[in-house]
Amino acid sequence: MPMFDQEVVVLMGSGSIGEAIARRVSSGRRLLLADYNETNLNNVQQRLQEAGFVVETIKADLSSRDSIKAVIDKAQSMGKGIKYVINAAGVSPSQTTPERVLKVDLYGTSVLLEEFGKVIMNGGAGLIVSSQSGHRLPELGNEINQQLATTPTEELLNLDILQPSVIKDSLADYQYAKRENVLRVAAESVNWQKRGARINSVSPGIIMTPLALDELDGPRGAGYKRMFNSMVTKRPGTPDEIGDLGEFLLSDKAQFITGSDFLIDGGITAQYWYGDISEVRGSGHVEKGK
């Protein structure tokens, strides 16, 4: 099939979860991988090409609007339109500063929703990979929810609720970022609907990825391991389990679903709020799953 007759799939973030979703929706389409780490890009590209996918890459920074626009420009040059966009990019609170967490996971995701919402093709769909951490915050109230959902993107980081005097560490910033992702997906879905397109999010629990391994080996590792005993699965999840849900949400089988978030965490968030708190929470903070 000629290149310009093919639809394009964009994957932001070349990690295990994003790859699992992309594998399920990229057959017969052209796939653009975007990531800040060029070594990861090259490794995933080679793996997917060897599996028969048509793949191009671009170095990208989720925290930069110009970089996201460059990804869109390249994607539009690859085929007849952007059919699917998957955002699986992000940073771990154990790996970086609170400011970087907000810049990438909160601001960057908001820019992506806004910019791709301007170009997604009719019948297209998007998926934001958020995290169970967003479900660990208590109810913020309608006023703050509205601020996180609808504040103009370039003003988001100025919100009082996101200032260092309020949020004290990277983990808390991560929680707020992931709560904002879910709220923003709902708000931006209104604009996506104007183009005949859908956008949803998934909130994974503890999924065995390199990022999760960093967390398991970090200061909160013991708490995570205690969590497994309270889960229905007695184990962490796998990228393929997130891939199966992602495939469904992007497909026409989910054409009546948009602006929604899907928690996929083995039941641990329910345990956190309603179960044996001493077992799930342990002696310290037990959060973050993606």
Short mmCIF file of C-alpha atoms in Angstrom, two decimals:
data_model
loop_
_atom_site.label_atom_id
_atom_site.label_comp_id
_atom_site.label_asym_id
_atom_site.label_seq_id
_atom_site.Cartn_x
_atom_site.Cartn_y
_atom_site.Cartn_z
CA MET A 1 0.00 0.00 0.00
CA PRO A 2 1.38 3.45 -0.88
CA MET A 3 2.66 5.40 2.12
CA PHE A 4 0.13 8.22 1.88
CA ASP A 5 -2.79 5.78 1.84
CA GLN A 6 -1.87 4.54 5.30
CA GLU A 7 -2.99 5.82 8.68
CA VAL A 8 -0.40 6.82 11.27
CA VAL A 9 -0.03 5.76 14.90
CA VAL A 10 2.03 7.97 17.22
CA LEU A 11 3.58 6.55 20.38
CA MET A 12 5.08 9.02 22.83
CA GLY A 13 7.40 7.10 25.13
CA SER A 14 9.14 3.89 24.09
CA GLY A 15 8.63 1.94 27.30
CA SER A 16 7.10 -1.49 27.74
CA ILE A 17 3.49 -0.37 28.25
CA GLY A 18 3.47 1.93 25.23
CA GLU A 19 5.07 -0.73 23.06
CA ALA A 20 2.50 -3.32 24.15
CA ILE A 21 -0.36 -1.02 23.11
CA ALA A 22 1.30 0.04 19.86
CA ARG A 23 1.88 -3.57 18.80
CA ARG A 24 -1.85 -4.20 19.00
CA VAL A 25 -2.98 -1.27 16.85
CA SER A 26 -0.16 -0.63 14.35
CA SER A 27 -0.49 -3.52 11.91
CA GLY A 28 -1.19 -2.13 8.44
CA ARG A 29 -0.39 1.38 9.66
CA ARG A 30 2.77 3.44 9.95
CA LEU A 31 4.11 3.89 13.47
CA LEU A 32 6.02 6.91 14.71
CA LEU A 33 7.99 6.38 17.92
CA ALA A 34 8.86 9.52 19.89
CA ASP A 35 11.10 9.48 22.94
CA TYR A 36 13.78 11.60 24.60
CA ASN A 37 16.18 8.63 24.87
CA GLU A 38 17.56 7.82 21.43
CA THR A 39 19.02 4.50 22.56
CA ASN A 40 15.56 3.35 23.64
CA LEU A 41 14.12 4.59 20.35
CA ASN A 42 16.61 2.61 18.29
CA ASN A 43 16.17 -0.56 20.33
CA VAL A 44 12.37 -0.51 20.13
CA GLN A 45 12.42 0.42 16.44
CA GLN A 46 14.65 -2.55 15.64
CA ARG A 47 12.50 -4.92 17.67
CA LEU A 48 9.29 -3.76 16.00
CA GLN A 49 10.76 -3.73 12.51
CA GLU A 50 11.95 -7.29 12.98
CA ALA A 51 8.35 -8.14 13.90
CA GLY A 52 7.09 -6.67 10.62
CA PHE A 53 5.96 -3.17 11.65
CA VAL A 54 6.73 -0.05 9.61
CA VAL A 55 8.40 2.26 12.10
CA GLU A 56 10.04 5.67 12.08
CA THR A 57 11.47 7.55 15.06
CA ILE A 58 11.93 11.08 16.30
CA LYS A 59 13.65 12.40 19.41
CA ALA A 60 11.09 14.30 21.44
CA ASP A 61 10.65 16.04 24.77
CA LEU A 62 7.14 15.79 26.22
CA SER A 63 7.75 18.93 28.29
CA SER A 64 8.25 21.08 25.14
CA ARG A 65 5.37 22.36 23.01
CA ASP A 66 7.72 22.90 20.07
CA SER A 67 8.92 19.31 20.34
CA ILE A 68 5.37 17.96 20.38
CA LYS A 69 4.53 20.07 17.33
CA ALA A 70 7.58 18.60 15.57
CA VAL A 71 6.27 15.10 16.32
CA ILE A 72 2.91 16.04 14.81
CA ASP A 73 4.54 17.50 11.70
CA LYS A 74 6.54 14.32 11.12
CA ALA A 75 3.53 12.11 11.74
CA GLN A 76 1.42 14.06 9.25
CA SER A 77 4.17 13.67 6.63
CA MET A 78 4.09 9.88 7.01
CA GLY A 79 0.56 9.10 5.85
CA LYS A 80 -2.98 10.27 5.30
CA GLY A 81 -3.65 11.23 8.92
CA ILE A 82 -3.06 10.47 12.58
CA LYS A 83 -5.41 7.66 13.54
CA TYR A 84 -4.17 6.92 17.05
CA VAL A 85 -1.96 8.70 19.56
CA ILE A 86 -0.68 6.91 22.65
CA ASN A 87 1.05 8.87 25.38
CA ALA A 88 3.10 6.54 27.55
CA ALA A 89 5.89 9.02 28.28
CA GLY A 90 6.66 10.22 31.77
CA VAL A 91 9.15 10.35 34.60
CA SER A 92 9.40 8.49 37.89
CA PRO A 93 9.19 10.46 41.15
CA SER A 94 12.17 8.44 42.39
CA GLN A 95 14.26 9.57 39.42
CA THR A 96 13.82 13.33 39.23
CA THR A 97 12.81 16.59 40.89
CA PRO A 98 9.28 17.72 41.78
CA GLU A 99 9.54 20.50 39.20
CA ARG A 100 10.46 18.06 36.43
CA VAL A 101 7.57 15.75 37.35
CA LEU A 102 5.10 18.61 36.90
CA LYS A 103 6.74 19.89 33.73
CA VAL A 104 6.69 16.50 32.01
CA ASP A 105 3.77 14.54 33.42
CA LEU A 106 1.33 17.39 34.02
CA TYR A 107 2.20 20.24 31.65
CA GLY A 108 3.54 18.03 28.85
CA THR A 109 0.52 15.74 28.84
CA SER A 110 -1.76 18.77 28.70
CA VAL A 111 0.13 20.17 25.71
CA LEU A 112 -0.11 16.81 23.96
CA LEU A 113 -3.87 16.61 24.50
CA GLU A 114 -4.28 20.13 23.18
CA GLU A 115 -2.03 19.87 20.12
CA PHE A 116 -3.09 16.40 18.96
CA GLY A 117 -6.70 17.41 19.52
CA LYS A 118 -6.24 19.94 16.72
CA VAL A 119 -5.11 17.34 14.15
CA ILE A 120 -6.48 13.91 15.07
CA MET A 121 -8.43 12.47 12.15
CA ASN A 122 -12.16 11.85 12.14
CA GLY A 123 -12.69 8.42 13.66
CA GLY A 124 -9.37 8.61 15.44
CA ALA A 125 -8.66 8.03 19.11
CA GLY A 126 -6.11 8.76 21.78
CA LEU A 127 -4.99 7.09 24.96
CA ILE A 128 -3.15 8.64 27.90
CA VAL A 129 -1.30 6.24 30.19
CA SER A 130 -1.79 7.78 33.62
CA SER A 131 -1.34 5.95 36.94
CA GLN A 132 -3.15 4.59 39.96
CA SER A 133 -1.35 7.34 41.92
CA GLY A 134 -3.91 9.86 40.75
CA HIS A 135 -6.56 7.82 42.56
CA ARG A 136 -4.64 7.99 45.86
CA LEU A 137 -5.36 11.66 46.46
CA PRO A 138 -8.40 12.55 48.54
CA GLU A 139 -11.22 14.45 46.84
CA LEU A 140 -9.91 17.87 45.87
CA GLY A 141 -13.25 19.60 45.47
CA ASN A 142 -14.99 20.99 42.42
CA GLU A 143 -13.06 24.27 42.32
CA ILE A 144 -9.64 22.61 42.18
CA ASN A 145 -10.91 19.93 39.79
CA GLN A 146 -12.09 22.66 37.44
CA GLN A 147 -8.75 24.44 37.70
CA LEU A 148 -6.79 21.30 36.86
CA ALA A 149 -9.16 20.38 34.03
CA THR A 150 -9.64 23.72 32.29
CA THR A 151 -6.90 26.21 33.20
CA PRO A 152 -5.11 27.31 29.99
CA THR A 153 -2.12 25.03 29.57
CA GLU A 154 0.50 27.76 29.76
CA GLU A 155 -0.94 28.86 33.12
CA LEU A 156 -1.22 25.43 34.73
CA LEU A 157 2.10 25.45 36.56
CA ASN A 158 1.14 28.75 38.22
CA LEU A 159 -1.83 27.25 40.07
CA ASP A 160 -1.62 27.72 43.84
CA ILE A 161 -2.31 24.03 44.43
CA LEU A 162 0.86 23.05 42.52
CA GLN A 163 3.35 25.33 44.29
CA PRO A 164 6.28 23.94 46.34
CA SER A 165 4.79 25.45 49.48
CA VAL A 166 1.80 23.11 49.03
CA ILE A 167 3.35 20.01 47.43
CA LYS A 168 6.48 18.95 49.28
CA ASP A 169 8.02 16.13 47.24
CA SER A 170 8.20 14.38 43.86
CA LEU A 171 5.72 11.68 44.83
CA ALA A 172 3.03 14.20 45.75
CA ASP A 173 3.69 16.11 42.52
CA TYR A 174 3.32 12.84 40.63
CA GLN A 175 -0.04 12.18 42.28
CA TYR A 176 -1.33 15.62 41.37
CA ALA A 177 -0.03 15.24 37.82
CA LYS A 178 -1.85 11.95 37.37
CA ARG A 179 -5.06 13.32 38.87
CA GLU A 180 -4.78 16.26 36.46
CA ASN A 181 -4.25 13.88 33.51
CA VAL A 182 -7.58 12.17 34.16
CA LEU A 183 -9.45 15.45 34.62
CA ARG A 184 -7.80 16.95 31.55
CA VAL A 185 -8.74 13.97 29.39
CA ALA A 186 -12.38 14.50 30.30
CA ALA A 187 -12.22 18.23 29.54
CA GLU A 188 -10.27 17.88 26.29
CA SER A 189 -12.56 15.10 25.08
CA VAL A 190 -15.11 17.83 24.38
CA ASN A 191 -12.76 19.37 21.82
CA TRP A 192 -11.80 15.98 20.39
CA GLN A 193 -15.47 15.20 19.82
CA LYS A 194 -15.69 18.23 17.53
CA ARG A 195 -13.30 16.38 15.22
CA GLY A 196 -15.20 13.10 15.50
CA ALA A 197 -12.45 11.62 17.68
CA ARG A 198 -12.20 10.06 21.13
CA ILE A 199 -9.70 10.32 23.99
CA ASN A 200 -9.48 8.21 27.16
CA SER A 201 -6.96 7.36 29.84
CA VAL A 202 -5.86 4.24 31.68
CA SER A 203 -4.47 4.24 35.22
CA PRO A 204 -2.23 1.20 35.68
CA GLY A 205 -1.20 -0.15 39.03
CA ILE A 206 2.15 -1.80 39.63
CA ILE A 207 3.22 -3.06 36.21
CA MET A 208 6.55 -4.80 35.73
CA THR A 209 8.50 -2.28 33.68
CA PRO A 210 12.02 -0.84 34.15
CA LEU A 211 10.42 2.24 35.72
CA ALA A 212 8.52 0.09 38.22
CA LEU A 213 11.70 -1.81 39.05
CA ASP A 214 13.31 1.51 39.99
CA GLU A 215 10.44 2.07 42.41
CA LEU A 216 10.62 -1.47 43.83
CA ASP A 217 14.34 -0.98 44.47
CA GLY A 218 13.76 2.48 45.91
CA PRO A 219 12.73 3.78 49.34
CA ARG A 220 9.11 2.68 48.88
CA GLY A 221 9.96 -0.83 47.65
CA ALA A 222 9.05 -2.62 50.87
CA GLY A 223 5.62 -1.00 50.82
CA TYR A 224 5.00 -2.12 47.26
CA LYS A 225 5.90 -5.68 48.12
CA ARG A 226 3.45 -5.67 51.03
CA MET A 227 0.78 -4.52 48.60
CA PHE A 228 1.07 -7.68 46.50
CA ASN A 229 -0.27 -9.82 49.34
CA SER A 230 -3.51 -7.83 49.47
CA MET A 231 -4.11 -7.95 45.71
CA VAL A 232 -6.45 -10.41 44.01
CA THR A 233 -3.63 -11.38 41.66
CA LYS A 234 -0.92 -11.66 44.34
CA ARG A 235 1.46 -10.21 41.75
CA PRO A 236 2.18 -7.09 39.73
CA GLY A 237 0.60 -6.64 36.32
CA THR A 238 2.23 -7.06 32.93
CA PRO A 239 2.50 -4.62 30.02
CA ASP A 240 0.42 -7.00 27.90
CA GLU A 241 -2.51 -6.67 30.29
CA ILE A 242 -2.44 -2.90 29.80
CA GLY A 243 -1.99 -3.48 26.07
CA ASP A 244 -5.19 -5.51 25.89
CA LEU A 245 -7.20 -2.74 27.55
CA GLY A 246 -5.52 -0.08 25.42
CA GLU A 247 -6.34 -1.96 22.22
CA PHE A 248 -9.99 -2.14 23.20
CA LEU A 249 -10.25 1.56 24.06
CA LEU A 250 -8.65 2.63 20.78
CA SER A 251 -10.75 0.25 18.68
CA ASP A 252 -14.20 0.76 17.22
CA LYS A 253 -15.52 -1.62 19.88
CA ALA A 254 -15.13 1.31 22.29
CA GLN A 255 -16.68 3.93 20.03
CA PHE A 256 -19.22 4.84 22.76
CA ILE A 257 -16.42 5.57 25.27
CA THR A 258 -14.63 8.92 25.50
CA GLY A 259 -13.48 11.26 28.26
CA SER A 260 -13.13 8.33 30.65
CA ASP A 261 -10.43 6.83 32.86
CA PHE A 262 -9.95 3.12 33.51
CA LEU A 263 -8.21 1.96 36.69
CA ILE A 264 -6.37 -1.33 36.07
CA ASP A 265 -4.49 -2.17 39.24
CA GLY A 266 -5.49 -5.60 40.54
CA GLY A 267 -7.80 -4.00 43.07
CA ILE A 268 -5.09 -2.31 45.13
CA THR A 269 -6.68 1.15 45.08
CA ALA A 270 -9.88 -0.31 46.48
CA GLN A 271 -7.77 -1.99 49.15
CA TYR A 272 -6.03 1.32 49.85
CA TRP A 273 -9.27 3.13 50.59
CA TYR A 274 -11.48 0.37 51.97
CA GLY A 275 -9.33 -2.62 52.89
CA ASP A 276 -6.79 -3.45 55.57
CA ILE A 277 -5.05 -0.09 55.69
CA SER A 278 -2.14 -1.28 57.83
CA GLU A 279 -1.32 -4.00 55.31
CA VAL A 280 -1.68 -1.88 52.20
CA ARG A 281 -0.18 1.37 53.41
CA GLY A 282 2.45 -0.12 55.67
CA SER A 283 4.50 2.25 57.78
CA GLY A 284 5.03 4.84 55.09
CA HIS A 285 3.64 6.21 51.87
CA VAL A 286 2.75 3.54 49.36
CA GLU A 287 1.85 5.04 46.03
CA LYS A 288 2.63 5.06 42.37
CA GLY A 289 2.27 2.14 40.04
CA LYS A 290 3.04 3.01 36.45
#
